Amino acid sequence: MPVTDNWTRRSFLLSAAALTLLPADPAVAARELPDFPADVALYRSAYRNWAGEITAVGLWACAPADGGQVVAVVNWAWRNGWRVRGRGSSHGWSPLTLTEGTPPDAPVLLVDTATHLTGLALESPHAVRAGSGVTLEALLTFLEGHGLGVTACPAPGDLTLGGALAIDAHGTAVPARGEERLPGQTYGSLSNRLLSVTAVVWDEASGAYVLRTYDRSESDAAALLTHLGRTLVTEVVLRVGANSNLRCVSRTDIPAAELFAPPGGDGRTLASRLDEAGRVEAIWFAFTEFPWLKVWSVEPAKPLTSRRVTTPYNYPFSDNVPTPVADIAGRMVSDAAWYLAPVLGNAQYDAAALGLVATLSADIWGPSKNTLLYLRPTTLRVNANGYAVLTRRDRVQHVVAGFTAFYRERLAAYAALGRFPVNGSVEIRVTGLDDPADAELDGARAPLLSALRPDAGHPEWDTAVWLDILTLPGTPYAEMFLREIERFLLDRHDGTDSLSRVEWSKGWAYTEDAVWDDDEVLNAVVPGSLGEGAWGQAAGILHRLDPHEVFGNAFLDRLFG
């Protein structure tokens, strides 16, 4: 379906790769960045996060050719009082890379990893060495060529591996009824696949920053597996396993009242689909009654009714915003017609329901990459909040039912006041936790800062329910509404029989009119949620490896205290 040019492309489909790169004037570079490593090309660059709400223009940037050049750049920054921010695809929401309002003359250097740090090589039959700038699509394509793959991964293929690992990126997968974990696979985050990490760290003996490789069994590695941008990783080794063929069946005919019903019934619930296949995702457009449910199942041979797919991104109606959806969203933004949220929600549902039929995408089958990757950068750019609720597998439906009932009630209450804070969708996924045993490495550490870090006090918590709410940037009352959602999740899942944690890359720590700004969440809830001592241990390691805080920004300074 066509995309309108006058609004969607201009306002919401701009990717970081499309931003203008301005070659550096040598005289200006020599004056503003004296003695910068001569073999590393400099340029001026803009920065824009996924939804376009954190932007910066005219910052200095560079693209080192290898780890040695990265070290040279970092040491230059340290000696000259600059800070270094690694940049991949800029596909994130939270201010972990840059904070809003970063001026062009700020002493901040963007280090692009995606240009050169993209090497790929098999380390062993079940391990791959990868540069931090390689995209997930390139990584999975390489693995597929060697008969290898992953259990689950994020939907966007443009994410760089380094960026994904920094925030414990995940997909959706738990064992189906009777399913056993295969060698080299994990139901946790991508960070749980790490066997070793090569990062730029401070070396006291030489009095400079150096490259060092950490085996996952080393204590310091536990803070590097998910580091939130407080270091710069150049290369990793990942555990992988034999590839699987996956079938993905989409449905849009199960009512939300049935799919998200309280436990105890015999309907077509999310938990029942989870037991059958282990891999589910529900996308529930605002003010609609029928979610788009995807169910993946491991199928070695192509089922008779499935369409074979040989490439990823098989939902063009989602990747290329249909004209009716773009027109409504454009009017909402340009005319402040936020009351059209129910119309937009139904237009999005119609586009999905009709698009699945028109593109023969309701039942697809192929190598795992081709059904796991389904989101291109050309999709609608929306904000997202995010939380993981740790619980027992048999309480997944309880978590989902409580959340969706509260969400539905609050959305209706706001609408009754003429307020429409959500115009996107609710997205629900379910994963396992980051069990270090999955790495199949003696002494492997659990990621200290992963939202999927197992809770030592509750070994019965073996599952995480991921809950996200999407809405257009600038939507009135969104922060107020999302604060209510956040408080509900933190209060309901307070560590007694379940636990809420934030999703690093998305929105959290809401005040009435801002995000990433609530002191209680930043300073108490987030550190406390990771378990006794985990936050302090990680903060201590990251500070020791970067005592000059070269890898940081104002938000990270506040978060880590």
XYZ file of C-alpha atoms in Angstrom:
561
model
C 0.000 0.000 0.000
C 1.303 3.517 -0.708
C 2.721 5.890 1.851
C 1.844 9.556 1.885
C 4.837 11.814 1.260
C 3.654 14.972 2.981
C 3.683 13.711 6.547
C 4.835 10.164 7.208
C 8.198 10.264 5.521
C 9.047 13.765 6.657
C 8.038 13.467 10.277
C 8.252 9.854 11.305
C 10.243 7.794 8.823
C 13.556 9.607 9.048
C 16.249 7.136 10.005
C 19.629 7.912 11.529
C 21.297 6.673 8.363
C 19.523 9.366 6.346
C 20.851 12.235 8.442
C 23.319 14.505 6.698
C 26.996 13.869 7.340
C 29.117 16.968 6.803
C 32.822 16.419 6.033
C 35.000 18.219 8.529
C 36.853 21.370 7.542
C 40.479 20.397 8.397
C 41.220 23.825 9.812
C 38.135 23.797 12.016
C 38.835 20.224 13.127
C 42.425 21.092 14.015
C 41.243 24.077 16.047
C 38.338 22.373 17.855
C 39.862 18.904 18.212
C 43.620 19.497 18.439
C 45.848 16.441 18.011
C 42.941 14.166 17.127
C 44.246 10.836 15.720
C 45.196 11.657 12.153
C 44.150 8.320 10.659
C 40.554 8.570 11.940
C 38.336 10.672 9.688
C 36.159 13.268 11.409
C 32.844 14.618 10.282
C 29.876 16.594 11.573
C 26.759 14.567 12.229
C 23.222 14.878 13.473
C 21.689 12.458 15.944
C 18.047 11.380 16.137
C 16.595 8.633 18.283
C 13.841 6.316 17.049
C 10.854 8.584 17.727
C 12.715 11.815 17.010
C 12.250 13.238 20.506
C 15.971 13.265 21.295
C 17.905 15.069 18.596
C 21.192 16.896 18.226
C 22.832 18.596 15.273
C 26.375 19.374 14.285
C 28.142 17.055 16.727
C 31.592 15.749 15.958
C 31.611 12.103 14.946
C 34.043 9.514 13.639
C 34.042 5.936 12.393
C 37.167 4.084 13.600
C 38.375 1.312 11.317
C 39.285 -1.123 14.080
C 39.697 -1.558 17.805
C 43.079 0.144 17.794
C 41.589 3.307 16.335
C 38.754 3.156 18.875
C 41.327 3.129 21.695
C 43.184 6.064 20.155
C 39.963 8.060 19.930
C 38.979 7.270 23.518
C 42.389 8.247 24.863
C 42.212 11.501 22.944
C 38.792 12.181 24.470
C 40.034 11.433 27.992
C 43.057 13.707 27.656
C 40.973 16.549 26.262
C 37.978 16.380 28.599
C 35.538 14.983 26.036
C 32.978 12.224 26.401
C 32.480 9.376 23.951
C 29.105 7.957 22.933
C 28.946 4.801 20.865
C 26.343 4.997 18.091
C 24.864 2.204 16.019
C 21.443 2.562 14.393
C 20.030 4.956 17.058
C 17.007 2.657 17.326
C 16.062 3.414 20.903
C 13.950 5.757 23.006
C 15.729 6.371 26.309
C 18.576 8.904 26.741
C 21.320 6.306 27.104
C 23.252 7.669 24.112
C 22.463 11.389 24.200
C 20.220 13.569 26.317
C 17.807 16.024 24.756
C 19.269 19.503 24.439
C 22.860 18.433 23.770
C 24.289 21.543 22.018
C 26.429 21.392 18.850
C 29.469 22.662 20.745
C 29.216 20.066 23.513
C 32.445 18.104 24.088
C 30.732 14.901 22.975
C 32.144 12.650 20.280
C 29.899 10.142 18.507
C 31.734 6.948 17.595
C 29.946 5.118 14.800
C 30.369 1.366 15.105
C 28.214 0.377 12.120
C 30.659 1.537 9.433
C 33.679 -0.668 10.134
C 33.223 -2.756 13.293
C 31.165 -5.356 11.426
C 33.347 -8.454 11.224
C 31.798 -11.927 11.423
C 33.562 -15.278 11.793
C 32.772 -18.670 13.262
C 34.774 -19.184 16.433
C 33.655 -22.809 16.796
C 30.746 -24.927 15.538
C 28.485 -23.194 18.084
C 30.061 -19.780 18.613
C 30.421 -16.703 16.433
C 32.799 -13.749 16.745
C 31.065 -10.517 15.788
C 31.885 -6.829 15.655
C 29.637 -4.621 17.743
C 28.489 -2.650 14.694
C 27.067 -5.587 12.753
C 23.281 -5.497 12.341
C 21.075 -8.280 13.621
C 19.960 -9.018 10.065
C 23.562 -9.401 8.891
C 24.395 -11.571 11.907
C 21.392 -13.860 11.448
C 21.996 -14.105 7.696
C 25.590 -15.162 8.367
C 24.464 -17.736 10.921
C 21.765 -19.084 8.618
C 24.413 -19.711 5.974
C 26.154 -22.009 8.447
C 23.032 -23.799 9.637
C 22.901 -21.765 12.849
C 20.403 -19.418 14.456
C 18.897 -18.073 17.666
C 15.766 -18.964 19.605
C 14.350 -15.433 19.493
C 15.458 -11.867 18.808
C 14.028 -8.347 18.464
C 11.850 -7.717 15.411
C 13.935 -4.875 13.830
C 16.832 -6.191 11.777
C 18.579 -2.811 11.642
C 19.646 -2.904 15.298
C 23.383 -3.132 15.780
C 24.559 -6.007 17.925
C 26.421 -3.698 20.301
C 23.343 -1.577 20.878
C 21.163 -4.645 21.391
C 23.539 -6.130 23.939
C 23.895 -2.844 25.831
C 20.202 -2.963 26.788
C 19.608 -6.780 26.990
C 17.474 -6.840 23.845
C 15.063 -9.758 23.606
C 12.479 -11.465 21.463
C 9.628 -13.674 22.631
C 10.120 -17.334 23.549
C 9.675 -19.809 26.367
C 9.646 -23.600 26.078
C 6.407 -24.973 24.665
C 4.810 -27.852 26.514
C 7.300 -30.723 26.261
C 9.976 -28.652 24.525
C 13.611 -29.007 25.662
C 16.227 -26.310 25.233
C 18.565 -27.153 22.376
C 22.360 -26.912 22.805
C 23.595 -23.375 22.262
C 20.181 -21.799 22.659
C 18.572 -19.660 25.379
C 15.101 -18.347 26.107
C 16.597 -15.215 27.680
C 18.020 -12.045 26.161
C 20.758 -11.746 23.558
C 23.105 -10.766 26.399
C 22.744 -14.278 27.783
C 24.517 -15.603 24.685
C 27.780 -13.833 25.402
C 30.906 -15.908 25.946
C 33.370 -13.023 25.885
C 33.347 -9.251 25.541
C 36.098 -6.987 24.200
C 35.753 -3.446 25.535
C 37.730 -0.242 25.968
C 38.681 0.014 29.645
C 41.067 1.940 31.868
C 44.409 0.268 32.560
C 46.009 1.583 35.722
C 49.432 0.150 34.924
C 49.776 1.975 31.603
C 47.775 5.019 32.649
C 45.586 4.875 29.572
C 42.537 3.227 28.068
C 43.173 -0.129 26.389
C 41.275 -2.935 24.704
C 40.672 -5.897 26.953
C 38.777 -9.120 26.377
C 36.777 -10.505 29.302
C 35.734 -14.122 29.510
C 32.192 -14.453 30.835
C 33.483 -16.342 33.836
C 35.381 -13.230 35.020
C 33.621 -11.164 37.669
C 33.976 -7.901 35.738
C 32.212 -9.431 32.739
C 28.947 -9.498 34.683
C 28.694 -5.700 34.366
C 29.627 -5.659 30.663
C 27.013 -8.122 29.434
C 24.355 -5.380 29.735
C 26.150 -2.067 30.296
C 23.654 0.694 29.319
C 26.311 2.608 27.381
C 28.774 2.931 30.299
C 31.496 1.344 28.202
C 32.307 0.855 24.532
C 32.305 -2.722 23.266
C 34.123 -3.449 20.003
C 33.700 -7.204 19.616
C 31.952 -10.166 21.245
C 31.773 -13.942 21.001
C 28.247 -15.371 21.120
C 26.971 -18.868 21.822
C 24.577 -19.989 19.077
C 22.828 -23.223 18.152
C 21.413 -25.174 15.259
C 18.922 -23.194 13.223
C 15.212 -24.029 13.304
C 12.421 -23.603 10.815
C 9.621 -21.584 12.357
C 5.994 -21.278 11.416
C 4.296 -17.991 12.305
C 0.492 -17.965 12.322
C -1.294 -14.627 12.739
C -4.869 -14.246 13.959
C -7.077 -11.207 14.361
C -10.313 -12.923 15.374
C -9.812 -13.650 19.108
C -11.403 -10.928 21.270
C -9.196 -9.217 23.815
C -11.729 -10.212 26.478
C -10.975 -13.862 25.691
C -7.243 -13.653 24.913
C -6.506 -11.648 28.070
C -9.186 -13.196 30.293
C -8.488 -13.909 33.968
C -7.019 -17.391 34.498
C -9.276 -20.321 35.158
C -11.366 -20.385 31.998
C -11.062 -22.644 28.971
C -10.983 -19.992 26.252
C -8.324 -19.125 23.702
C -6.060 -17.355 26.168
C -2.528 -16.076 25.689
C -1.281 -18.661 28.197
C -2.904 -21.519 26.274
C -1.186 -20.390 23.062
C 2.054 -20.142 25.053
C 1.727 -23.740 26.241
C 1.107 -24.930 22.697
C 3.922 -23.113 20.917
C 6.069 -21.198 23.443
C 6.403 -18.139 21.225
C 3.674 -15.510 21.157
C 3.193 -11.807 20.618
C -0.005 -9.814 20.988
C -0.374 -6.389 19.363
C -3.549 -4.691 20.623
C -4.367 -1.424 18.880
C -5.902 1.259 21.094
C -9.711 1.328 21.265
C -10.117 -1.967 19.399
C -11.347 -5.343 20.584
C -9.402 -7.842 18.470
C -5.593 -7.981 18.938
C -3.197 -9.121 16.240
C -1.853 -12.354 17.735
C 1.289 -13.983 16.341
C 2.164 -17.537 17.349
C 5.473 -19.069 16.294
C 6.057 -22.821 16.448
C 9.049 -24.989 15.626
C 8.178 -26.922 12.459
C 11.015 -28.832 10.741
C 8.917 -29.385 7.592
C 6.620 -26.864 5.900
C 2.999 -27.325 6.937
C 0.625 -27.778 4.013
C -1.172 -24.455 4.534
C 1.904 -22.324 5.208
C 3.596 -20.061 2.685
C 7.347 -20.557 2.449
C 9.307 -17.332 3.059
C 12.939 -16.930 2.044
C 13.491 -13.373 3.282
C 12.430 -11.425 6.392
C 9.959 -8.506 6.677
C 6.855 -10.256 5.457
C 4.284 -7.701 6.676
C 4.558 -4.830 4.143
C 1.334 -3.269 5.448
C 3.145 -2.733 8.764
C 6.497 -1.631 7.382
C 5.050 0.826 4.864
C 2.396 2.856 6.602
C -0.907 2.575 4.676
C -2.326 5.856 3.413
C -5.437 5.835 5.675
C -3.272 5.306 8.767
C -0.788 7.990 7.714
C -3.552 10.463 6.895
C -5.256 10.033 10.275
C -2.003 10.190 12.216
C -0.926 13.240 10.244
C -4.156 15.033 11.033
C -3.837 14.157 14.716
C -0.380 15.713 14.859
C -0.861 18.706 12.560
C -4.357 19.657 13.767
C -4.050 18.446 17.358
C -6.954 16.125 16.586
C -6.026 13.665 19.309
C -9.666 12.648 19.678
C -9.174 10.615 16.499
C -7.250 7.988 18.497
C -10.102 5.446 18.271
C -10.300 6.020 14.513
C -6.548 5.501 14.184
C -6.649 2.350 16.286
C -9.356 0.837 14.124
C -7.541 1.883 10.943
C -4.421 0.118 12.169
C -6.412 -2.992 13.017
C -8.081 -2.963 9.589
C -4.710 -2.552 7.885
C -3.356 -5.583 9.751
C -6.410 -7.799 9.286
C -6.766 -6.995 5.584
C -3.020 -6.903 4.967
C -2.476 -10.400 6.335
C -4.963 -11.712 3.796
C -3.835 -9.565 0.873
C -0.159 -10.477 1.295
C -0.735 -14.142 2.197
C 1.153 -13.516 5.433
C -1.212 -15.035 7.992
C 0.595 -18.378 7.876
C 4.269 -18.261 6.921
C 7.144 -20.725 7.359
C 10.882 -20.714 6.833
C 14.305 -20.459 8.480
C 14.005 -18.646 11.810
C 15.375 -15.302 10.591
C 12.598 -14.907 8.058
C 9.785 -14.948 10.599
C 11.618 -13.408 13.571
C 12.648 -10.227 11.751
C 9.554 -8.341 10.645
C 10.009 -4.621 11.323
C 11.733 -2.161 8.987
C 12.753 1.445 9.837
C 9.963 2.627 7.501
C 7.271 1.713 10.017
C 5.369 4.347 11.998
C 7.658 6.086 14.503
C 6.015 6.028 17.915
C 7.103 6.338 21.527
C 7.079 3.260 23.733
C 7.233 2.573 27.430
C 8.385 -0.823 28.626
C 8.513 -3.157 31.611
C 9.322 -6.787 32.323
C 7.307 -8.591 34.999
C 9.142 -11.569 36.471
C 6.780 -14.329 37.522
C 6.135 -18.057 37.467
C 5.244 -19.558 34.129
C 1.856 -20.656 35.445
C 0.997 -17.045 36.383
C 1.537 -15.452 32.967
C -2.192 -15.167 32.315
C -2.679 -13.618 35.770
C -0.130 -10.895 34.936
C -1.586 -10.245 31.483
C -5.188 -10.154 32.708
C -4.436 -7.703 35.511
C -2.451 -5.359 33.287
C -4.897 -5.311 30.377
C -7.903 -4.794 32.670
C -6.244 -1.801 34.327
C -5.115 -0.399 30.967
C -8.594 -0.748 29.488
C -10.267 0.864 32.512
C -7.879 3.826 32.628
C -8.061 4.388 28.858
C -11.850 4.512 29.069
C -11.718 6.874 32.050
C -9.431 9.276 30.163
C -11.600 9.076 27.039
C -14.669 9.981 29.131
C -12.854 13.230 29.965
C -12.040 13.867 26.303
C -8.434 12.769 26.744
C -6.769 10.224 24.439
C -3.243 9.535 25.726
C -2.689 6.356 23.684
C -3.105 6.060 19.925
C -0.733 3.192 19.178
C -0.863 -0.308 20.585
C -0.151 -2.494 23.566
C 2.480 -5.122 22.793
C 2.900 -8.225 24.946
C 5.743 -10.753 24.697
C 6.931 -13.540 27.004
C 10.488 -14.780 27.514
C 12.582 -16.893 29.808
C 15.250 -15.429 32.086
C 18.993 -15.043 31.601
C 20.119 -18.361 33.054
C 23.936 -18.306 32.806
C 23.966 -22.108 32.432
C 22.599 -21.594 28.906
C 25.997 -20.210 27.886
C 27.477 -23.688 28.477
C 30.614 -22.125 29.926
C 32.023 -23.076 33.311
C 31.620 -20.229 35.774
C 29.494 -18.078 33.457
C 28.086 -15.013 35.225
C 24.531 -13.710 35.025
C 24.259 -10.175 33.580
C 24.099 -7.836 36.572
C 21.979 -5.190 34.844
C 19.724 -7.316 32.661
C 15.985 -7.016 33.257
C 16.009 -10.808 32.854
C 18.535 -11.378 35.636
C 17.229 -14.289 37.790
C 16.164 -13.305 41.289
C 18.149 -15.297 43.861
C 15.367 -14.977 46.426
C 12.726 -16.323 44.058
C 14.088 -19.204 41.987
C 10.485 -20.088 41.092
C 10.317 -16.969 38.895
C 11.318 -18.448 35.559
C 9.429 -16.214 33.110
C 9.176 -12.545 32.138
C 6.100 -10.887 30.662
C 7.104 -7.840 28.609
C 4.519 -5.049 28.481
C 4.809 -2.045 26.159
C 2.437 0.804 25.288
C 3.013 2.785 22.078
C 1.753 6.274 21.249
C 2.656 9.109 18.870
C 5.262 11.621 20.088
C 3.684 14.706 21.595
C 0.393 13.047 22.522
C -1.222 15.093 25.340
C -1.613 13.372 28.723
C 0.610 10.471 27.638
C 3.107 10.948 30.475
C 0.335 11.271 33.057
C -1.344 8.100 31.782
C 1.885 6.129 31.556
C 2.820 7.188 35.080
C -0.408 5.562 36.273
C 0.464 2.398 34.367
C 3.970 2.404 35.829
C 2.712 2.875 39.385
C 0.197 0.067 38.902
C 2.897 -2.336 37.712
C 5.353 -1.378 40.461
C 2.696 -1.704 43.166
C 1.069 -4.892 41.870
C 4.361 -6.662 41.128
C 6.397 -5.418 44.089
C 8.625 -8.431 44.680
C 6.228 -10.410 46.835
C 4.995 -12.930 44.276
C 6.208 -11.157 41.116
C 8.490 -8.243 40.259
C 8.466 -5.348 37.780
C 11.647 -4.107 36.142
C 12.090 -1.372 33.552
C 12.946 -2.012 29.920
C 16.121 0.008 29.466
C 15.649 1.144 25.870
C 12.098 2.456 26.334
C 10.114 4.878 28.518
C 10.042 4.638 32.331
C 10.441 6.782 35.480
C 7.449 8.946 34.540
C 6.345 12.122 36.263
C 3.088 13.891 35.436
C 4.659 15.588 32.421
C 8.032 13.981 31.753
C 9.783 10.648 31.304
C 13.052 9.330 32.796
C 12.644 11.932 35.509
C 11.078 10.363 38.601
C 13.702 10.379 41.351
C 12.157 7.515 43.293
C 12.210 5.202 40.283
C 15.689 6.306 39.208
C 17.339 6.183 42.598
C 15.442 3.480 44.492
C 13.113 1.337 42.379
C 15.526 0.571 39.545
C 18.528 -0.332 41.744
C 16.363 -2.308 44.157
C 14.632 -4.314 41.452
C 17.829 -6.031 40.334
C 18.441 -7.808 43.621
C 20.527 -7.168 46.686
C 23.905 -5.713 45.775
C 23.619 -6.170 42.001
C 23.277 -2.484 41.130
C 26.088 -1.391 43.425
C 28.361 -4.142 42.165
C 27.733 -3.234 38.519
C 28.158 0.486 39.178
C 31.435 -0.171 40.978
C 32.826 -2.297 38.155
C 31.811 0.161 35.447
C 33.324 3.070 37.364
C 36.585 1.186 37.916
C 36.786 0.340 34.216
C 36.055 3.977 33.333
C 37.121 6.105 36.333
C 37.256 9.267 34.210
C 33.646 8.727 33.067
C 34.512 9.148 29.430
C 31.591 6.834 28.601
C 28.675 8.719 30.034
C 26.229 11.570 29.768
C 24.106 13.645 32.126
C 21.377 11.004 32.349
C 23.782 8.158 33.094
C 25.515 10.347 35.671
C 22.169 10.796 37.399
C 21.196 7.140 37.086
C 24.445 5.784 38.470
C 24.782 8.562 41.030
